[in-house]
Structures are given as C-alpha cells and as structure tokens.
Short mmCIF file of C-alpha atoms in Angstrom, two decimals:
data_model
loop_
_atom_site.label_atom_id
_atom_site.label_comp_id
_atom_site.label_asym_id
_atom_site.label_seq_id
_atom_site.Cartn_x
_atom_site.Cartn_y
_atom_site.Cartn_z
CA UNK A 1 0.00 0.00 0.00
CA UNK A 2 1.37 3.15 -0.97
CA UNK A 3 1.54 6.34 1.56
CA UNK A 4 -1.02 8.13 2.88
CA UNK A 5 -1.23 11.25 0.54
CA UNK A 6 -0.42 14.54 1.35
CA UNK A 7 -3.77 16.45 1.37
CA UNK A 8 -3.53 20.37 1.59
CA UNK A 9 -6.84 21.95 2.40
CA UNK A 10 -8.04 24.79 -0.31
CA UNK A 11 -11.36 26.01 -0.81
CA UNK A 12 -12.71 27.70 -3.87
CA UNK A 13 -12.55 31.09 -4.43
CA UNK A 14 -9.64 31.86 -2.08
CA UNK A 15 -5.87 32.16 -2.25
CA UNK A 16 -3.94 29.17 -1.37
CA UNK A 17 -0.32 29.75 -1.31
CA UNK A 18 1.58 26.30 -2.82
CA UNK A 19 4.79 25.28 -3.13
CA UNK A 20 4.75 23.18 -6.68
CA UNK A 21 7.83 21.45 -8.23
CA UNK A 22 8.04 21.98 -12.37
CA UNK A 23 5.83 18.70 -12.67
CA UNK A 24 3.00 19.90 -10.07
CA UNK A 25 3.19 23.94 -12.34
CA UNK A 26 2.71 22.10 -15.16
CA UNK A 27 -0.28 20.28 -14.08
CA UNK A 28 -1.33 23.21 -12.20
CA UNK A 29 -1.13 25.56 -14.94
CA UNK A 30 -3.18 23.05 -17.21
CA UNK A 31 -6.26 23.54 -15.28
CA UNK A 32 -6.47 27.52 -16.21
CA UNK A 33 -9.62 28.67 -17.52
CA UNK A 34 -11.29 25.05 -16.37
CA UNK A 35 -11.08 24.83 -12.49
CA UNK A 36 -7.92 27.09 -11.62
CA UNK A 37 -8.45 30.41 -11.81
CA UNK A 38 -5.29 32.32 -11.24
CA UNK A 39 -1.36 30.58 -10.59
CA UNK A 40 0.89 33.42 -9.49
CA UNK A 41 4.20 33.15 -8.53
CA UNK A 42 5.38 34.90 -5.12
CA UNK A 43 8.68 36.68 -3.99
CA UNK A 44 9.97 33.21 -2.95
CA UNK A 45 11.35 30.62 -5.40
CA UNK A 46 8.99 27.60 -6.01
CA UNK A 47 6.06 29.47 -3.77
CA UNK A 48 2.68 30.20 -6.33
CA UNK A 49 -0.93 31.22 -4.97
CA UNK A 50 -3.08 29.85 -6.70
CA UNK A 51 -7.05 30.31 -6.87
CA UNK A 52 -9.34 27.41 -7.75
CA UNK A 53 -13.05 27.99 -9.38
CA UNK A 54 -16.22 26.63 -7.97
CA UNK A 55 -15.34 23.02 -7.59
CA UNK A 56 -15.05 20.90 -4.74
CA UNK A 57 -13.42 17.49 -4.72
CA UNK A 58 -9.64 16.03 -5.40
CA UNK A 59 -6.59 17.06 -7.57
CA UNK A 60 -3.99 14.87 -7.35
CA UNK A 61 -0.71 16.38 -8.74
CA UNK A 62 2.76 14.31 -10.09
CA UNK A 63 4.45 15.24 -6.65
CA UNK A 64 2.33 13.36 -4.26
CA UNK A 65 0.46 16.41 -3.35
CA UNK A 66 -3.45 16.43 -3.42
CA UNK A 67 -5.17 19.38 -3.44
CA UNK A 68 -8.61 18.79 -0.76
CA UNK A 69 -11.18 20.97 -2.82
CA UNK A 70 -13.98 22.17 -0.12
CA UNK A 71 -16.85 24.51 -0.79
CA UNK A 72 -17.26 27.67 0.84
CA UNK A 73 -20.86 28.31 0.23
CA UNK A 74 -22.15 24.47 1.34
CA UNK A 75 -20.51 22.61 3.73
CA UNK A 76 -19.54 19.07 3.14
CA UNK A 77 -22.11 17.41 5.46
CA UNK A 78 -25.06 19.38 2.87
CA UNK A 79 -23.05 18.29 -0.10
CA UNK A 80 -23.47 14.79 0.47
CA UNK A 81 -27.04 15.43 0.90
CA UNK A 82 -27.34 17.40 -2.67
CA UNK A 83 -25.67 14.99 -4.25
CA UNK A 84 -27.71 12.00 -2.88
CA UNK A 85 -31.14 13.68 -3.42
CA UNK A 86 -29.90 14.79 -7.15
CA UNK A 87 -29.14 11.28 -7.92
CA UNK A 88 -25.42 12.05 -8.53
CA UNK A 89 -24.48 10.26 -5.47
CA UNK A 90 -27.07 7.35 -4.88
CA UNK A 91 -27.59 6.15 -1.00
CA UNK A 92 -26.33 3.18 -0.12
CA UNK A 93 -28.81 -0.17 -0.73
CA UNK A 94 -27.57 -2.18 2.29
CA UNK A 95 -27.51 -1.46 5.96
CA UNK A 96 -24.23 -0.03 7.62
CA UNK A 97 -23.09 3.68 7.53
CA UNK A 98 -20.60 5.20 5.34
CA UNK A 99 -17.79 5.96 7.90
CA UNK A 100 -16.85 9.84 7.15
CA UNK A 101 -15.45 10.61 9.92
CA UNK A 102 -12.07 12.16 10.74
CA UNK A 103 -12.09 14.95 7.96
CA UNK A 104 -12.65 12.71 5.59
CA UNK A 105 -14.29 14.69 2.35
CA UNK A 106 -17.07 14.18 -0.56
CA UNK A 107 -14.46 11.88 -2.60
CA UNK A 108 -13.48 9.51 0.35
CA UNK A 109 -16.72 9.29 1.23
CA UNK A 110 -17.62 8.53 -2.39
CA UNK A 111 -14.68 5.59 -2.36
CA UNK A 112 -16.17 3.92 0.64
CA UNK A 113 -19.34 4.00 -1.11
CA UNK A 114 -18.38 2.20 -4.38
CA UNK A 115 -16.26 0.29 -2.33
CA UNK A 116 -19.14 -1.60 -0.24
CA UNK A 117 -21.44 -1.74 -3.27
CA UNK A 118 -18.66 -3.67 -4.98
CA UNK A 119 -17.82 -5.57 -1.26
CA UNK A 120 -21.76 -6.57 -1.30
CA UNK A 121 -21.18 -7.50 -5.22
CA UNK A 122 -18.14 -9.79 -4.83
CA UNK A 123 -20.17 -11.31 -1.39
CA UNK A 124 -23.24 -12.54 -3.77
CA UNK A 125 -21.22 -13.54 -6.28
CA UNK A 126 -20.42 -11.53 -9.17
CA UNK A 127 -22.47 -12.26 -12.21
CA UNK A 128 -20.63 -14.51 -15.07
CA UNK A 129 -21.35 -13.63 -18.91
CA UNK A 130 -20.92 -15.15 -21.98
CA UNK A 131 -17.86 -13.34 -23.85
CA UNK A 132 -16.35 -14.63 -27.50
CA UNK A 133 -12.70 -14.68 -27.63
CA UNK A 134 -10.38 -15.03 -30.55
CA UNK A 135 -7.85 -17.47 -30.35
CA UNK A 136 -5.01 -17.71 -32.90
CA UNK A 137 -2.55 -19.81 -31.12
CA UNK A 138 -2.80 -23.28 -29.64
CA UNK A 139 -4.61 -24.97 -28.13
CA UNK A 140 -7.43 -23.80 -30.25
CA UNK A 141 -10.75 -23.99 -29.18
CA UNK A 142 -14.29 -23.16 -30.37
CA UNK A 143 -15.14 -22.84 -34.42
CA UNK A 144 -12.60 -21.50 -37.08
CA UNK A 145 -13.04 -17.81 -37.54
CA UNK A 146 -13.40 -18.48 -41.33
CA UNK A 147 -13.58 -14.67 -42.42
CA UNK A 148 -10.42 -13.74 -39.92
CA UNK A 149 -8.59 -16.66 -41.30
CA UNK A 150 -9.26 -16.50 -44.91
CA UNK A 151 -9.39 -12.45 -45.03
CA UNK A 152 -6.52 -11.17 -43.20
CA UNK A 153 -4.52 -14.89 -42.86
CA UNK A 154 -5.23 -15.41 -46.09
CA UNK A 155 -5.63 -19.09 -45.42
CA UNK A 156 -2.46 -19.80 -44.30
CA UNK A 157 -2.26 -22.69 -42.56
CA UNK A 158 0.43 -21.94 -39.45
CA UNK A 159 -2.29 -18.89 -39.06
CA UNK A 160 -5.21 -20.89 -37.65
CA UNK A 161 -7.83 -18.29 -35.68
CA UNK A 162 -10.90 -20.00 -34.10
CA UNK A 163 -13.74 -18.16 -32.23
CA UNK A 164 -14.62 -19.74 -29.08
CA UNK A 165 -17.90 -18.54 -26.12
CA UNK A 166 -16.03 -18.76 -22.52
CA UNK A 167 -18.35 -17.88 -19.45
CA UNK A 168 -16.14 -14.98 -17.15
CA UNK A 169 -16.86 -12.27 -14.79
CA UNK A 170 -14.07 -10.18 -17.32
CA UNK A 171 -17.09 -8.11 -18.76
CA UNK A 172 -17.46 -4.49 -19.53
CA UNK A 173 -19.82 -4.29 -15.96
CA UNK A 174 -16.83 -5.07 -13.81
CA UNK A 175 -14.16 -3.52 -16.35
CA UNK A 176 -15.96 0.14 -15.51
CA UNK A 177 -16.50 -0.63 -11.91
CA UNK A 178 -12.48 -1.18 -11.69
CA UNK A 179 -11.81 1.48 -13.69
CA UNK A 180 -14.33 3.54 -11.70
CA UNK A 181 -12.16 2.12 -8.25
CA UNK A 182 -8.96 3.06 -9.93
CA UNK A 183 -9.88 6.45 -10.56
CA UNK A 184 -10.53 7.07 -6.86
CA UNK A 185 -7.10 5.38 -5.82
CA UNK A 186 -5.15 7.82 -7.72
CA UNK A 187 -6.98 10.39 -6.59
CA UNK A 188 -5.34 10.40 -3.11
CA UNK A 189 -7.42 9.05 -0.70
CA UNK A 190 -7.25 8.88 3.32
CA UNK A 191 -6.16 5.92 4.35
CA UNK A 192 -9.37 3.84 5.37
CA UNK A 193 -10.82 4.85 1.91
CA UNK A 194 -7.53 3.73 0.83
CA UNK A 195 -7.96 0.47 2.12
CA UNK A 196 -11.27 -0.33 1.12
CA UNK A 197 -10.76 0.75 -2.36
CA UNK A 198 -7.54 -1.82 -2.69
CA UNK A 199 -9.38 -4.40 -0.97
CA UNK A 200 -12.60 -3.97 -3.21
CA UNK A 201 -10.58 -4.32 -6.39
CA UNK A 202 -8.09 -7.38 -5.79
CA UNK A 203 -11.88 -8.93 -4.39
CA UNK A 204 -13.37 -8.60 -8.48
CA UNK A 205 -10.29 -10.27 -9.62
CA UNK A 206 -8.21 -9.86 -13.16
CA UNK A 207 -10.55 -7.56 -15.26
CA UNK A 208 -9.19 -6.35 -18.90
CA UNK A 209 -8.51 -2.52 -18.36
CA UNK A 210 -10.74 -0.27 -19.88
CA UNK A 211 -11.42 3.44 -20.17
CA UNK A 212 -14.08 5.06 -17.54
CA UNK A 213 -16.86 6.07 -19.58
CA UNK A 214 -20.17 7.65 -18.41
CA UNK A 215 -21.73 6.79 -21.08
CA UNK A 216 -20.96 3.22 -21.44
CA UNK A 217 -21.86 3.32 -17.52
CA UNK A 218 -25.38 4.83 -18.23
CA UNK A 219 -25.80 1.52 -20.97
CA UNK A 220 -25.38 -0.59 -18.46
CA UNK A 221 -27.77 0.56 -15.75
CA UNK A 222 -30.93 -1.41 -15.54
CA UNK A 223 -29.75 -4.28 -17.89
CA UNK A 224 -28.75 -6.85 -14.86
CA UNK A 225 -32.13 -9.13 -14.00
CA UNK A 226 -31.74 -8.51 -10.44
CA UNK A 227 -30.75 -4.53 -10.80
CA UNK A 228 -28.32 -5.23 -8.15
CA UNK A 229 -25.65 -3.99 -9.99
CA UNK A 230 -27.43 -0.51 -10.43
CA UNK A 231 -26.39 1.06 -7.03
CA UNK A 232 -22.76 0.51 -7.94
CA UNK A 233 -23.10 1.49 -11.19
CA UNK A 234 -24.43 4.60 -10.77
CA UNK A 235 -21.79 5.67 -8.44
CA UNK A 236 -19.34 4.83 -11.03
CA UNK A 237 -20.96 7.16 -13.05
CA UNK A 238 -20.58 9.94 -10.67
CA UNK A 239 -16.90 9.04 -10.18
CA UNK A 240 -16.44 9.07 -14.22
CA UNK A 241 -18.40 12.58 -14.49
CA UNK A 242 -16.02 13.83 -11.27
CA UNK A 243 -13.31 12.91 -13.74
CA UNK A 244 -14.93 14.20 -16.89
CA UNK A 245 -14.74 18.02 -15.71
CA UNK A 246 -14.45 20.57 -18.08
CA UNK A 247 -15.94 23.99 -16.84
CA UNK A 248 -13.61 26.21 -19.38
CA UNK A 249 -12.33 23.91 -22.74
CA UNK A 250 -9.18 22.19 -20.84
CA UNK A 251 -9.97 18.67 -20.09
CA UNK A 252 -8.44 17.61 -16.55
CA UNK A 253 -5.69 14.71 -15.63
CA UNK A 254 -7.37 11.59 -14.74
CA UNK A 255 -6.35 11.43 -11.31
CA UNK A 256 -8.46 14.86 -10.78
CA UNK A 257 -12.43 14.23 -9.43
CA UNK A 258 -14.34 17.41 -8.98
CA UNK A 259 -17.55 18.32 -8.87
CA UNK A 260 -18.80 21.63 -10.55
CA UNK A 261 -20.73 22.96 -8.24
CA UNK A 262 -22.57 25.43 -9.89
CA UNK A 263 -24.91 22.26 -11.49
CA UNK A 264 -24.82 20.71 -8.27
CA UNK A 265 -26.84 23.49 -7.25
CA UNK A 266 -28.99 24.03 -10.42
CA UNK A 267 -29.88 20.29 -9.85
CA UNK A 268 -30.67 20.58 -6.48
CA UNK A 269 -32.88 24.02 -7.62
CA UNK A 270 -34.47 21.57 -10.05
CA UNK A 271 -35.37 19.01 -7.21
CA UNK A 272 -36.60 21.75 -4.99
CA UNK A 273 -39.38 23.13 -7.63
CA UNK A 274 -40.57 19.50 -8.12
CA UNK A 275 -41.88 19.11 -4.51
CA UNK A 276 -43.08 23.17 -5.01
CA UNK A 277 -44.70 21.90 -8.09
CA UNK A 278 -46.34 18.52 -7.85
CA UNK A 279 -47.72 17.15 -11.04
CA UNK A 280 -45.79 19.87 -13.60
CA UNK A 281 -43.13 19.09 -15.72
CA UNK A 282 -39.57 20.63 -14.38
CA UNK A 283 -36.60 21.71 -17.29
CA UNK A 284 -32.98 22.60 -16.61
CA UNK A 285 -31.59 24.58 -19.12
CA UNK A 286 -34.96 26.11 -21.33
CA UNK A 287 -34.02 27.43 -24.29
CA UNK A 288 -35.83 30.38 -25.45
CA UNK A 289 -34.95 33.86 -27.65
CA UNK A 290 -34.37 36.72 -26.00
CA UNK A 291 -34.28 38.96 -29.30
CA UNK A 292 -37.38 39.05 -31.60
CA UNK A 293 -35.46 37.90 -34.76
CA UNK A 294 -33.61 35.01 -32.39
CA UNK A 295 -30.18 36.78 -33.08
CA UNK A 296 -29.66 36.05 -29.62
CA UNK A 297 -31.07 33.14 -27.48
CA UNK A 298 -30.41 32.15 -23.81
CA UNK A 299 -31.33 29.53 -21.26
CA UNK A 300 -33.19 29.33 -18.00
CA UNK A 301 -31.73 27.51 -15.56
CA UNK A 302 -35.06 26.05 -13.61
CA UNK A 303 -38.58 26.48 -15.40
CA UNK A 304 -41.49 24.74 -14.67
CA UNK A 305 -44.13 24.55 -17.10
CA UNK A 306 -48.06 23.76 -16.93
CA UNK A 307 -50.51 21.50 -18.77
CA UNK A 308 -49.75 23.11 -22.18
CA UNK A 309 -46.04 23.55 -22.17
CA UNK A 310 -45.97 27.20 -21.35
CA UNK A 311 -43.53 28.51 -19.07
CA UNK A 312 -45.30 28.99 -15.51
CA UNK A 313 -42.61 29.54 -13.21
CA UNK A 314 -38.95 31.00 -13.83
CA UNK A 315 -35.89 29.90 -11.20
CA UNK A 316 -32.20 31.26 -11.80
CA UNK A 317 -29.83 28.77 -9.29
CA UNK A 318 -27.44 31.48 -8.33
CA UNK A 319 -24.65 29.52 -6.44
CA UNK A 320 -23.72 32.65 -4.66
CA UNK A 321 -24.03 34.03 -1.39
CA UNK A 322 -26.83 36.87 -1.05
CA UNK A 323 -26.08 40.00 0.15
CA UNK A 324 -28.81 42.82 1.52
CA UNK A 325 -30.10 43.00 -1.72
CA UNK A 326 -29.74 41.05 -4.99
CA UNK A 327 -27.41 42.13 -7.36
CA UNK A 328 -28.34 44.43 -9.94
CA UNK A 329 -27.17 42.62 -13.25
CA UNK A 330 -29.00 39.90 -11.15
CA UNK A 331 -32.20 41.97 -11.32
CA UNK A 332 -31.60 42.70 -14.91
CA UNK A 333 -31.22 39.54 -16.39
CA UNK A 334 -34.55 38.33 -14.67
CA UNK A 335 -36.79 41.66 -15.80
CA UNK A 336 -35.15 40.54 -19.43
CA UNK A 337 -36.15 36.69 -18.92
CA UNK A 338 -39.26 37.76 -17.35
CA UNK A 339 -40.17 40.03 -20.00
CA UNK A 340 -39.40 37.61 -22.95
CA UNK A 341 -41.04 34.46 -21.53
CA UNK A 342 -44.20 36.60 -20.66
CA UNK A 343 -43.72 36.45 -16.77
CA UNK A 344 -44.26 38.59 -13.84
CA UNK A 345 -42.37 37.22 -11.39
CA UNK A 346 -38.92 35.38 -10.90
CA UNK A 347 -37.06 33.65 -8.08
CA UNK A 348 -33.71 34.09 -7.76
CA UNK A 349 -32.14 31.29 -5.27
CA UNK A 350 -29.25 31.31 -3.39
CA UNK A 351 -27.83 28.40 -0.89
CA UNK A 352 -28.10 28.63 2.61
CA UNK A 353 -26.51 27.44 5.40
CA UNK A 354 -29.02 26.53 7.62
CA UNK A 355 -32.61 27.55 8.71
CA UNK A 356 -35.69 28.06 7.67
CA UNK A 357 -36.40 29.21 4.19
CA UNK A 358 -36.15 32.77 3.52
CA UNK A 359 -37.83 34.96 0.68
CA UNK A 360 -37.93 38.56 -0.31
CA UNK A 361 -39.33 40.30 -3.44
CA UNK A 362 -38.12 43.12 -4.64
CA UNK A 363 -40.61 45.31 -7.86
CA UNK A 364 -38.92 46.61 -11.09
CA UNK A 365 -42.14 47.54 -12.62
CA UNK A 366 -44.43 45.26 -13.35
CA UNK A 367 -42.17 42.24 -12.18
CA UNK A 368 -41.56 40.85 -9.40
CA UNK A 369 -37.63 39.11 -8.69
CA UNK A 370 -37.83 36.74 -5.76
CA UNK A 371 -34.64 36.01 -3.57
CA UNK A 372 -34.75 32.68 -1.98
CA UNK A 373 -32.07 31.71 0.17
CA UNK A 374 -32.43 28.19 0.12
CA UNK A 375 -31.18 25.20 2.75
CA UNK A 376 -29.73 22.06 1.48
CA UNK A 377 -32.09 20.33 4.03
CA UNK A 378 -35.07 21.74 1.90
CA UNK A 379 -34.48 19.48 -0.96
CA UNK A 380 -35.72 16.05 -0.78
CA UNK A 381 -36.23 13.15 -3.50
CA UNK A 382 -39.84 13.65 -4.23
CA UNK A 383 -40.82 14.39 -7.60
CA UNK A 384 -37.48 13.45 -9.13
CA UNK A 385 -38.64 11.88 -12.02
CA UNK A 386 -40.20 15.04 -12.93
CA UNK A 387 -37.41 16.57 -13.81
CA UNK A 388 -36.70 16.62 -17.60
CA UNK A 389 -32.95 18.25 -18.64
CA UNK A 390 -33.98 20.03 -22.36
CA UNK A 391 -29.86 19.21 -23.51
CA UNK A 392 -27.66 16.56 -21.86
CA UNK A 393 -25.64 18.22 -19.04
CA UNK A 394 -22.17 19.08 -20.34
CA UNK A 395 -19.35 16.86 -19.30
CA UNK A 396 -18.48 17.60 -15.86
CA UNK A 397 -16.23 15.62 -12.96
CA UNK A 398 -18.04 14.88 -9.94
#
C-alpha cells in the first residue's frame, strides 16, 4: 500500500499559497480557464498562490500532493445530501453507515461507497457472462473464424484463428466498476478509503482494463435481472463525471475528481421546484430567444411549465451568497427573462446554510424578482422523475 497522501486543504474562491515542483506547475497551470483560476508566482522561489473555481473534490498532482477541494458556500455534510437527493451520489442499498469521519471529504466518502457496493457485489457472487474470444494460437478452441482466417490470414495454414464462447466475470460491468475504483485510488485518498478501495478491487479479480466512460456506464444501468448492480453502477458514473470536468475547454488529468458545483446546485434548484410543483413538468436549461429575430437566445436555468407547455414559473440557481439585496445585473437579467417568456415574477435562489427558508421580493415595474435563500435540508427526493434536462448536461467531474 502506498503512503497516505499529502492532502492540503483549499477552498474555492480563495488564495492558497503552494509550493509546486516543475511537474505539479505544469499540471497546475493546465487547469487555467477550467477549475484554476489564477497561478501566481510569489517573492519566494517555487512558492505560487493559486485560486481554484467553484469546484469541490480532489486534484492529485505528479508530486504526491493532493489538493482537498472544499466549498465555501455548502458545507460538506449538505453536499453529500445534494448529491444523494440529485441522484449524482445514490444512498447506499444495504444497511451499515458510510464511515466519514475524521475529515474525511465528498471523494473519500464517495470511495467507501463504491467500495461496499462492490464488497456486497463480490459477497453474492459476481455475475458470469458469456464473452467470445479469438484465439489464434494453440490450443485452439471453439469454431474456425473463417472470415479472420481466410481475409486477413489469407488461409495460411500456421495462421489458424478459431472463435470460441467462454463464461467470465471479465465483462465491460466489472471492467468500468475497476476502472471507476482506480480512478478514486489515484486520486489520493485517506487511508481507510484507501484500504477499502484496494481491498474492493483485488476482491473482483483480473478484469481487462478499460477506459471510464459515463456513457458506457449509463448503458449498463438497468440491464442486470436482479438490478443489483445498479447502485454501484451509478456511483461509477458519478466518479467518471467527477473525472470528466471541463468547466472552461481544458480537459483535466485523470487522477483529478471534482464536482462543478454550480450544477450541483442548479440540480438541487431543479429538485426543490418538483416538490413546489407537484404534477408539472420541471426543465434545466430552457431554451428560449431573447431577441425578436432570435439573433440572440439564452437559457433558463429552472422552469417549470403547466398542462400546455408554457412557461409557468422561472428559477435562476445562483450559487452565490446573497447580500442585503440582490445584485443588480442579477435583477436585470430576470426583468429581461421575465419580459421575454411573458412572466411577472422570478425567483432568484441562493444556498443557505441553515434555517428556515427565507424569501424577499423586490418590484422593477411590473415584475416581481424573488430572492430565496435556500437550505440544502429543503431538498428532498420527491418528484425526481419530474425533472426533464432540455440538452444533456455538459461533461463535468463529480
């Protein structure tokens, strides 16, 4: 087992002041634009501050360091809930808490997850499948491969290739869920997460290494008899979006999981109008024009619409603190949505530590722009399947 990492606490949005080698610049210099915001170097040799985006998460750089990504407008604890309820980070479908103690963050917490779906996997007895191999040395097995052998062999006869059906747990289900495990290891993890993570994937056995693909993940949900593969699954997917992160153009290294929280809170938004609005259709991301010759269009975060598709309700998921009074480009943009999508009223909505929920309206006019400051708490499950994205969700890590 390798060495506990060496995790530096950072939080977005604020100056952490680095010593990086030429490896770790490099690395932390590709992120610009994406997650870093800003690498400057100090009066001392070596010594950068650097400025992260709104992510939270890992970044694991060449040196050993990791870089412990914490939000500074939702604490950890409220994460975890967002990400549960939002369906990026699915609870647990066996008895036994998550430990996540001892400062451990979102992507330990995330590794002992995957790790005790894949425990309570391996436990059952992982699920063989059917799998055609080609075989072009002896012993030979199977049928001849007559198009292999007579195309590209051109018949030859030292060139034999037969096809033969062998039954193996080496399929594409375990191949992500390894891959998905691997991704977390080199993502520096604390050492119980550590363990669990090494245990979980010498218990699956040899699997042929594969690439971590959300995608591939998502084909694979549901498609097990039993769907007891799904829980596992789907946190693989979260762990393969984590890694897929790219806020600005500039993909990330693989052994970076972060999630962009900014559509962790839109989601959550989302969520939150589908309990407000029981029975109405919820869409992320409406597209609409805002000029009357469509020169220029824009999207709405959260809308929900009524019986005949029309927008009814307008939400903007401002992952922002709010101050005494809403900003005023804040104000603008929703008088301009409002005023394009035929609406009086619009809710801006903030996170919020704690408390109760609190709302105040403020009148341009004829509209009305709503501030809600919003607790994690607040959002719950129900109506989930009401929510309908209008695009797919662009690729994002964790």
């Amino acid at each position: 087992m390798r060495a506990t990492p060496q995790l530096v606490p950072v939080s977005e949005w604020t100056t952490a002041r680095l010593h990086l080698d030429d490896a770790d610049r490099v690395a932390v210099v590709g992120l610009l634009g994406a997650v870093v915001q800003s690498v400057t170097p100090t009066a001392r040799a070596g010594e950068f501050d650097v400025v992260l985006g709104s992510v939270a998460g890992r970044i694991a750089l060449p040196s050993g360091v990791v870089l412990d990504v914490a939000s500074r407008r939702i604490s950890t604890a409220d994460l975890l809930h967002l990400l549960r309820v939002t369906g990026r980070f699915p609870s647990l479908h066996h008895a036994g808490a998550t430990p996540g103690g001892a400062g451990a963050g979102v992507v330990d917490v995330l590794a002992l997850s995957l790790a005790r779906e894949v425990d309570g996997l391996v436990a059952a007895g992982l699920a063989k499948e059917y799998v055609t191999r080609r075989l072009d040395r002896p012993p030979y097995g199977g049928v001849l491969d007559v198009r292999e052998h007579l195309g590209r062999r051109m018949a030859r006869a030292d060139q034999l290739v037969t096809r033969v059906r062998r039954l193996t747990t080496d399929t594409p289900r375990h191949q992500q869920l390894a891959a998905a495990l691997a991704a977390l290891h080199r993502s520096g993890l604390r050492e119980v997460a550590e363990r669990a993570v090494l245990r979980s994937t010498a218990a699956m056995g040899p699997v042929s290494p594969t690439s971590l693909s959300a995608s591939a993940l998502r084909a694979l949900v549901g498609t097990h008899r039993l769907g007891r593969y799904d829980a596992a699954l789907e946190l693989a997917i979260t762990v393969a979006q984590a890694q897929e992160l790219d806020l600005g153009g500039a993909g990330l290294r693989s052994s970076s999981l972060l999630f962009a929280l900014p559509q962790v809170w839109e989601d959550a938004v989302a969520l939150w109008a589908c309990g407000q609005h029981p029975g109405r259709r919820v869409v992320q991301q409406h597209p609409f024009a805002v000029t009357d010759g469509r020169e220029i269009t824009a999207r709405a975060d959260v809308v929900v619409l009524d019986d005949d598709g029309r927008v009814e309700r307008l939400l903007d998921a401002k992952y922002k603190r709010l101050g005494s009074t809403p900003s005023a480009a804040d104000v603008y943009q929703m008088v301009t949505y409002c005023h394009r999508l035929g609406l009086r009223r619009a809710s801006l909505v903030h996170p919020a530590s704690d408390g109760p929920l609190v709302t105040r309206v403020v009148s341009i006019g004829d509209v009305d722009v709503e501030t809600i400051q919003l607790p994690a708490t607040a959002v719950t499950p129900a109506g989930a399947d009401g929510v309908a994205p209008a695009a797919p969700a662009p690729s994002r890590s964790l």
